Amino acid sequence: MSYIYETHLHTSEASKCGKVSGGDYIQYMIEQGYNGIIVTDHFFNGNSAVPKDLPWNERVAMYVSGYKAAKKAADEYNAGLSPERLEADRFDVFFGIEYNFNGDEYLVYGVDEKWLNANPDLLSKNRYELHDLVSAAGGIMVQAHPYRERWYIDDIVLTPQISDGIEIYNAANGSNMNALGYIYANKLGVPMSAGSDIHFFYDGPKGGMMFERRIDSIEDYVKAFLNREGVPVLLEDGQVKKIEDVAEQTVPRHPHTYSLTIK
C-alpha cells in the first residue's frame, strides 16, 4: 500500500491568501486521495495573516493556530475509526513553515512551535543563518517553486548551498517552471519534492509525496525525504502519476525569462 502526503498547504488562520480553515481541510484532502498533510503557512516575512504589532509569542500562537485546527479535526476523524481501520485509514497532520526572503521561499520541515518561541530574533537571520538554525534543530529547508515567475517576484534566486531539497512540482506553477526546477534539482543531486501549494478547494491537478510506508511524524518525514524514500507525484482525475513520468513537467519548453541570481 502507498501513502500520499500533501507537503505544501496554507490555512486561512495564518496565511493572508488562505481561503480554508485548517479544520475544514481534512475530509476534502481524504477525498482527494491523501493520507496526510503538512501545513506550511506563510511566515511573518511572507503573505502572513498575523499582525506585526503583537508580542512574538502571541504571533507564534496565531501562526500555529491553522495547523492546530487541522490537527484537532484529524484527531477527531481518527478517533472515529475502528482499531482495524486505524493504521490503513488514519489521517495525519504535520507542521511546517513557508519562509520568504526576497521572493525565494523555503519549506521548512522538522521545527515546531517551541522552536519558534525560542528564536524571537528569527526574522533578523539571513539565509545561511536560518539554515544553520534549522539544521541544528534536525530540520531541513526545501526551496519552494524555485523558477516561479510572478508579479511579486523581481528575479529568480537560487540557493544551492542551503537547499536540502527542491520542490520540482508545484501545482500553482506553470509546467515549464516546474520542469526547470526538475532539471535544477537533478543537477544539484538533492531530493525532490512535490506539493499542491493549496490555498482553497479546487478540482485541478495536485501534488504530493508518495511513500511505501506510513509517515508517523514530521521527524519521520524529514528522515524519509533525505533517504529518498518518497516519490514526487501528481494527482489528477483519480490517477496518481510519478512526476518523472510526466514529460511536460520535466522537459522545459523554453528557458526562464526572469533574471537569475545565485545566493
mmCIF file of C-alpha atoms in Angstrom:
data_model
loop_
_atom_site.group_PDB
_atom_site.id
_atom_site.type_symbol
_atom_site.label_atom_id
_atom_site.label_comp_id
_atom_site.label_asym_id
_atom_site.label_seq_id
_atom_site.Cartn_x
_atom_site.Cartn_y
_atom_site.Cartn_z
ATOM 1 C CA MET A 1 0.000 0.000 0.000
ATOM 2 C CA SER A 2 1.194 3.513 -0.821
ATOM 3 C CA TYR A 3 0.670 6.626 1.276
ATOM 4 C CA ILE A 4 0.464 10.136 -0.186
ATOM 5 C CA TYR A 5 1.143 13.356 1.702
ATOM 6 C CA GLU A 6 0.421 16.949 0.776
ATOM 7 C CA THR A 7 3.619 18.865 1.533
ATOM 8 C CA HIS A 8 2.575 22.466 0.833
ATOM 9 C CA LEU A 9 -0.698 23.749 2.285
ATOM 10 C CA HIS A 10 -1.982 27.115 3.541
ATOM 11 C CA THR A 11 -4.756 27.873 6.026
ATOM 12 C CA SER A 12 -6.883 30.988 6.423
ATOM 13 C CA GLU A 13 -5.828 31.296 10.067
ATOM 14 C CA ALA A 14 -2.219 32.208 9.281
ATOM 15 C CA SER A 15 -1.877 32.860 5.531
ATOM 16 C CA LYS A 16 -3.482 36.027 4.214
ATOM 17 C CA CYS A 17 -4.085 34.283 0.894
ATOM 18 C CA GLY A 18 -5.524 31.151 2.506
ATOM 19 C CA LYS A 19 -9.254 30.631 1.957
ATOM 20 C CA VAL A 20 -9.863 27.469 4.015
ATOM 21 C CA SER A 21 -9.624 26.970 7.762
ATOM 22 C CA GLY A 22 -7.233 24.232 8.815
ATOM 23 C CA GLY A 23 -10.048 22.230 10.344
ATOM 24 C CA ASP A 24 -12.020 22.197 7.104
ATOM 25 C CA TYR A 25 -9.305 20.565 5.011
ATOM 26 C CA ILE A 26 -9.426 17.054 6.434
ATOM 27 C CA GLN A 27 -12.404 15.445 4.681
ATOM 28 C CA TYR A 28 -11.590 17.233 1.428
ATOM 29 C CA MET A 29 -7.998 16.006 1.404
ATOM 30 C CA ILE A 30 -9.096 12.457 2.222
ATOM 31 C CA GLU A 31 -11.448 12.588 -0.751
ATOM 32 C CA GLN A 32 -8.570 13.826 -2.927
ATOM 33 C CA GLY A 33 -6.554 10.716 -2.089
ATOM 34 C CA TYR A 34 -4.187 11.927 0.628
ATOM 35 C CA ASN A 35 -3.174 10.161 3.822
ATOM 36 C CA GLY A 36 -1.888 13.295 5.476
ATOM 37 C CA ILE A 37 -0.871 16.922 5.086
ATOM 38 C CA ILE A 38 1.943 19.220 6.150
ATOM 39 C CA VAL A 39 0.594 22.680 6.994
ATOM 40 C CA THR A 40 3.095 25.247 5.671
ATOM 41 C CA ASP A 41 1.581 28.670 6.244
ATOM 42 C CA HIS A 42 3.368 31.817 5.117
ATOM 43 C CA PHE A 43 5.629 33.021 7.897
ATOM 44 C CA PHE A 44 5.729 36.603 9.180
ATOM 45 C CA ASN A 45 8.024 37.748 6.348
ATOM 46 C CA GLY A 46 5.655 36.370 3.716
ATOM 47 C CA ASN A 47 1.962 36.810 2.959
ATOM 48 C CA SER A 48 1.055 36.355 6.597
ATOM 49 C CA ALA A 49 -2.301 36.965 8.274
ATOM 50 C CA VAL A 50 -0.583 37.501 11.634
ATOM 51 C CA PRO A 51 -0.460 41.154 12.819
ATOM 52 C CA LYS A 52 3.048 42.563 13.128
ATOM 53 C CA ASP A 53 2.383 44.583 16.277
ATOM 54 C CA LEU A 54 1.795 41.645 18.625
ATOM 55 C CA PRO A 55 4.401 40.247 21.038
ATOM 56 C CA TRP A 56 6.429 37.430 19.479
ATOM 57 C CA ASN A 57 4.823 34.593 21.448
ATOM 58 C CA GLU A 58 1.336 35.839 20.541
ATOM 59 C CA ARG A 59 2.317 35.992 16.886
ATOM 60 C CA VAL A 60 3.621 32.435 17.072
ATOM 61 C CA ALA A 61 0.414 31.246 18.768
ATOM 62 C CA MET A 62 -1.682 32.774 15.999
ATOM 63 C CA TYR A 63 0.660 31.401 13.357
ATOM 64 C CA VAL A 64 0.327 27.787 14.519
ATOM 65 C CA SER A 65 -3.458 28.040 15.005
ATOM 66 C CA GLY A 66 -4.226 26.833 11.464
ATOM 67 C CA TYR A 67 -2.051 23.775 11.968
ATOM 68 C CA LYS A 68 -3.637 23.094 15.350
ATOM 69 C CA ALA A 69 -7.143 23.384 13.909
ATOM 70 C CA ALA A 70 -6.244 20.857 11.211
ATOM 71 C CA LYS A 71 -4.607 18.538 13.759
ATOM 72 C CA LYS A 72 -7.664 18.684 16.027
ATOM 73 C CA ALA A 73 -10.014 17.853 13.172
ATOM 74 C CA ALA A 74 -7.791 14.962 12.065
ATOM 75 C CA ASP A 75 -7.607 13.606 15.610
ATOM 76 C CA GLU A 76 -11.412 13.680 15.811
ATOM 77 C CA TYR A 77 -11.687 11.865 12.489
ATOM 78 C CA ASN A 78 -9.160 9.228 13.595
ATOM 79 C CA ALA A 79 -10.973 8.725 16.898
ATOM 80 C CA GLY A 80 -13.988 7.542 14.914
ATOM 81 C CA LEU A 81 -12.065 4.788 13.136
ATOM 82 C CA SER A 82 -12.138 1.232 14.365
ATOM 83 C CA PRO A 83 -8.824 -0.241 15.593
ATOM 84 C CA GLU A 84 -8.764 -2.426 12.479
ATOM 85 C CA ARG A 85 -9.015 0.603 10.172
ATOM 86 C CA LEU A 86 -6.771 2.989 12.083
ATOM 87 C CA GLU A 87 -3.421 2.006 10.572
ATOM 88 C CA ALA A 88 -4.679 1.986 6.981
ATOM 89 C CA ASP A 89 -7.127 4.878 7.104
ATOM 90 C CA ARG A 90 -5.940 7.369 9.684
ATOM 91 C CA PHE A 91 -5.198 10.894 8.510
ATOM 92 C CA ASP A 92 -2.066 12.669 9.763
ATOM 93 C CA VAL A 93 -1.342 16.378 10.122
ATOM 94 C CA PHE A 94 2.214 17.663 10.480
ATOM 95 C CA PHE A 95 3.698 21.132 10.981
ATOM 96 C CA GLY A 96 5.880 23.082 8.579
ATOM 97 C CA ILE A 97 6.681 26.658 7.566
ATOM 98 C CA GLU A 98 6.952 28.578 4.309
ATOM 99 C CA TYR A 99 9.676 31.159 4.889
ATOM 100 C CA ASN A 100 10.268 34.058 2.500
ATOM 101 C CA PHE A 101 13.327 36.149 1.759
ATOM 102 C CA ASN A 102 13.345 38.168 -1.471
ATOM 103 C CA GLY A 103 10.760 36.147 -3.346
ATOM 104 C CA ASP A 104 12.757 32.962 -2.793
ATOM 105 C CA GLU A 105 10.759 30.826 -0.381
ATOM 106 C CA TYR A 106 11.593 27.715 1.607
ATOM 107 C CA LEU A 107 9.501 24.909 3.020
ATOM 108 C CA VAL A 108 10.936 24.286 6.464
ATOM 109 C CA TYR A 109 10.258 20.864 7.987
ATOM 110 C CA GLY A 110 11.325 19.494 11.354
ATOM 111 C CA VAL A 111 10.873 22.513 13.636
ATOM 112 C CA ASP A 112 7.905 23.308 15.877
ATOM 113 C CA GLU A 113 6.125 25.943 17.956
ATOM 114 C CA LYS A 114 8.654 25.592 20.792
ATOM 115 C CA TRP A 115 11.497 26.274 18.342
ATOM 116 C CA LEU A 116 9.738 29.371 17.038
ATOM 117 C CA ASN A 117 9.206 30.729 20.537
ATOM 118 C CA ALA A 118 12.867 30.084 21.361
ATOM 119 C CA ASN A 119 14.029 32.178 18.376
ATOM 120 C CA PRO A 120 12.363 35.613 18.643
ATOM 121 C CA ASP A 121 15.160 37.101 16.506
ATOM 122 C CA LEU A 122 14.398 34.729 13.632
ATOM 123 C CA LEU A 123 13.441 37.475 11.198
ATOM 124 C CA SER A 124 16.892 39.051 11.509
ATOM 125 C CA LYS A 125 18.625 35.952 10.154
ATOM 126 C CA ASN A 126 19.966 35.710 6.634
ATOM 127 C CA ARG A 127 19.518 32.598 4.510
ATOM 128 C CA TYR A 128 22.627 30.861 5.797
ATOM 129 C CA GLU A 129 21.952 31.697 9.441
ATOM 130 C CA LEU A 130 18.406 30.377 9.124
ATOM 131 C CA HIS A 131 19.672 27.166 7.561
ATOM 132 C CA ASP A 132 22.163 26.720 10.409
ATOM 133 C CA LEU A 133 19.364 27.134 12.965
ATOM 134 C CA VAL A 134 17.055 24.731 11.164
ATOM 135 C CA SER A 135 19.807 22.144 10.724
ATOM 136 C CA ALA A 136 20.771 22.371 14.401
ATOM 137 C CA ALA A 137 17.151 21.539 15.265
ATOM 138 C CA GLY A 138 17.204 18.489 12.990
ATOM 139 C CA GLY A 139 15.135 20.158 10.290
ATOM 140 C CA ILE A 140 15.535 20.794 6.572
ATOM 141 C CA MET A 141 14.888 23.585 4.083
ATOM 142 C CA VAL A 142 13.406 22.746 0.678
ATOM 143 C CA GLN A 143 13.365 25.590 -1.839
ATOM 144 C CA ALA A 144 9.785 26.013 -2.988
ATOM 145 C CA HIS A 145 8.909 26.661 -6.650
ATOM 146 C CA PRO A 146 12.448 27.911 -7.455
ATOM 147 C CA TYR A 147 11.703 29.048 -11.010
ATOM 148 C CA ARG A 148 8.388 30.760 -10.273
ATOM 149 C CA GLU A 149 7.744 33.948 -12.244
ATOM 150 C CA ARG A 150 5.073 36.188 -10.737
ATOM 151 C CA TRP A 151 4.323 39.882 -10.438
ATOM 152 C CA TYR A 152 5.565 39.988 -6.837
ATOM 153 C CA ILE A 153 8.930 38.367 -7.656
ATOM 154 C CA ASP A 154 11.734 40.558 -9.011
ATOM 155 C CA ASP A 155 14.057 37.796 -10.151
ATOM 156 C CA ILE A 156 14.782 34.115 -9.689
ATOM 157 C CA VAL A 157 17.008 33.473 -6.683
ATOM 158 C CA LEU A 158 18.620 30.042 -6.389
ATOM 159 C CA THR A 159 20.354 28.908 -3.207
ATOM 160 C CA PRO A 160 22.165 25.618 -3.852
ATOM 161 C CA GLN A 161 24.246 25.730 -0.654
ATOM 162 C CA ILE A 162 21.250 25.817 1.700
ATOM 163 C CA SER A 163 18.719 23.747 -0.235
ATOM 164 C CA ASP A 164 18.314 20.314 1.337
ATOM 165 C CA GLY A 165 15.806 19.584 -1.399
ATOM 166 C CA ILE A 166 13.957 21.214 -4.290
ATOM 167 C CA GLU A 167 10.223 21.392 -4.921
ATOM 168 C CA ILE A 168 10.118 20.188 -8.521
ATOM 169 C CA TYR A 169 6.340 20.082 -8.857
ATOM 170 C CA ASN A 170 4.119 22.865 -7.559
ATOM 171 C CA ALA A 171 0.512 22.706 -8.731
ATOM 172 C CA ALA A 172 0.285 26.510 -8.683
ATOM 173 C CA ASN A 173 3.244 26.819 -11.067
ATOM 174 C CA GLY A 174 3.200 26.613 -14.828
ATOM 175 C CA SER A 175 4.574 23.345 -16.184
ATOM 176 C CA ASN A 176 7.643 24.984 -17.724
ATOM 177 C CA MET A 177 8.596 26.494 -14.357
ATOM 178 C CA ASN A 178 8.242 23.063 -12.767
ATOM 179 C CA ALA A 179 10.327 21.456 -15.489
ATOM 180 C CA LEU A 180 13.126 23.992 -14.934
ATOM 181 C CA GLY A 181 13.025 23.099 -11.238
ATOM 182 C CA TYR A 182 13.260 19.403 -12.104
ATOM 183 C CA ILE A 183 16.389 19.966 -14.209
ATOM 184 C CA TYR A 184 17.895 22.132 -11.451
ATOM 185 C CA ALA A 185 17.270 19.513 -8.746
ATOM 186 C CA ASN A 186 18.868 16.831 -10.896
ATOM 187 C CA LYS A 187 21.945 18.988 -11.392
ATOM 188 C CA LEU A 188 22.204 19.573 -7.643
ATOM 189 C CA GLY A 189 21.623 15.921 -6.887
ATOM 190 C CA VAL A 190 19.296 16.695 -3.968
ATOM 191 C CA PRO A 191 15.989 15.036 -3.002
ATOM 192 C CA MET A 192 12.923 16.229 -4.887
ATOM 193 C CA SER A 193 9.564 17.291 -3.508
ATOM 194 C CA ALA A 194 6.079 17.845 -4.918
ATOM 195 C CA GLY A 195 3.100 19.664 -3.457
ATOM 196 C CA SER A 196 -0.090 21.478 -4.355
ATOM 197 C CA ASP A 197 0.618 24.871 -2.738
ATOM 198 C CA ILE A 198 -3.054 24.644 -1.900
ATOM 199 C CA HIS A 199 -4.953 27.699 -0.610
ATOM 200 C CA PHE A 200 -8.560 26.666 -1.347
ATOM 201 C CA PHE A 201 -10.679 23.778 -2.581
ATOM 202 C CA TYR A 202 -10.342 23.116 -6.303
ATOM 203 C CA ASP A 203 -10.722 20.247 -8.759
ATOM 204 C CA GLY A 204 -7.474 20.601 -10.688
ATOM 205 C CA PRO A 205 -4.220 18.640 -10.506
ATOM 206 C CA LYS A 206 -2.430 18.417 -7.182
ATOM 207 C CA GLY A 207 0.962 17.272 -5.976
ATOM 208 C CA GLY A 208 2.336 15.240 -3.132
ATOM 209 C CA MET A 209 4.949 12.816 -1.897
ATOM 210 C CA MET A 210 4.209 9.094 -2.088
ATOM 211 C CA PHE A 211 5.787 6.585 0.286
ATOM 212 C CA GLU A 212 5.551 2.824 0.552
ATOM 213 C CA ARG A 213 5.053 3.107 4.316
ATOM 214 C CA ARG A 214 3.130 5.391 6.609
ATOM 215 C CA ILE A 215 4.893 8.518 7.861
ATOM 216 C CA ASP A 216 4.496 8.807 11.642
ATOM 217 C CA SER A 217 5.791 12.313 12.406
ATOM 218 C CA ILE A 218 7.416 15.335 10.800
ATOM 219 C CA GLU A 219 10.759 14.000 12.029
ATOM 220 C CA ASP A 220 9.992 10.744 10.255
ATOM 221 C CA TYR A 221 9.111 12.710 7.114
ATOM 222 C CA VAL A 222 12.455 14.539 7.221
ATOM 223 C CA LYS A 223 14.339 11.271 7.589
ATOM 224 C CA ALA A 224 12.374 9.550 4.825
ATOM 225 C CA PHE A 225 12.740 12.530 2.490
ATOM 226 C CA LEU A 226 16.503 12.720 2.963
ATOM 227 C CA ASN A 227 16.728 8.962 2.436
ATOM 228 C CA ARG A 228 14.838 9.447 -0.854
ATOM 229 C CA GLU A 229 12.084 7.083 0.183
ATOM 230 C CA GLY A 230 9.460 9.444 -1.201
ATOM 231 C CA VAL A 231 8.375 9.786 -4.821
ATOM 232 C CA PRO A 232 7.048 13.147 -6.110
ATOM 233 C CA VAL A 233 3.637 12.545 -7.667
ATOM 234 C CA LEU A 234 0.826 14.347 -9.471
ATOM 235 C CA LEU A 235 -2.796 13.551 -8.605
ATOM 236 C CA GLU A 236 -5.345 14.224 -11.344
ATOM 237 C CA ASP A 237 -8.735 12.745 -12.255
ATOM 238 C CA GLY A 238 -8.354 9.932 -9.748
ATOM 239 C CA GLN A 239 -4.951 8.901 -11.096
ATOM 240 C CA VAL A 240 -1.537 9.131 -9.454
ATOM 241 C CA LYS A 241 1.446 9.726 -11.736
ATOM 242 C CA LYS A 242 5.118 9.945 -10.900
ATOM 243 C CA ILE A 243 6.384 13.394 -11.870
ATOM 244 C CA GLU A 244 9.394 11.851 -13.582
ATOM 245 C CA ASP A 245 6.981 10.144 -15.999
ATOM 246 C CA VAL A 246 5.152 13.347 -16.981
ATOM 247 C CA ALA A 247 7.076 14.925 -19.859
ATOM 248 C CA GLU A 248 5.550 18.399 -19.673
ATOM 249 C CA GLN A 249 6.622 18.672 -16.005
ATOM 250 C CA THR A 250 10.190 17.513 -16.599
ATOM 251 C CA VAL A 251 11.201 18.788 -20.054
ATOM 252 C CA PRO A 252 11.370 22.610 -20.312
ATOM 253 C CA ARG A 253 9.921 24.140 -23.455
ATOM 254 C CA HIS A 254 11.908 27.369 -23.080
ATOM 255 C CA PRO A 255 14.378 28.994 -20.668
ATOM 256 C CA HIS A 256 13.317 31.172 -17.751
ATOM 257 C CA THR A 257 12.529 34.777 -18.681
ATOM 258 C CA TYR A 258 13.374 36.437 -15.340
ATOM 259 C CA SER A 259 16.956 37.300 -14.446
ATOM 260 C CA LEU A 260 18.649 34.737 -12.210
ATOM 261 C CA THR A 261 20.740 35.243 -9.064
ATOM 262 C CA ILE A 262 22.697 32.625 -7.148
ATOM 263 C CA LYS A 263 22.925 33.353 -3.417
#
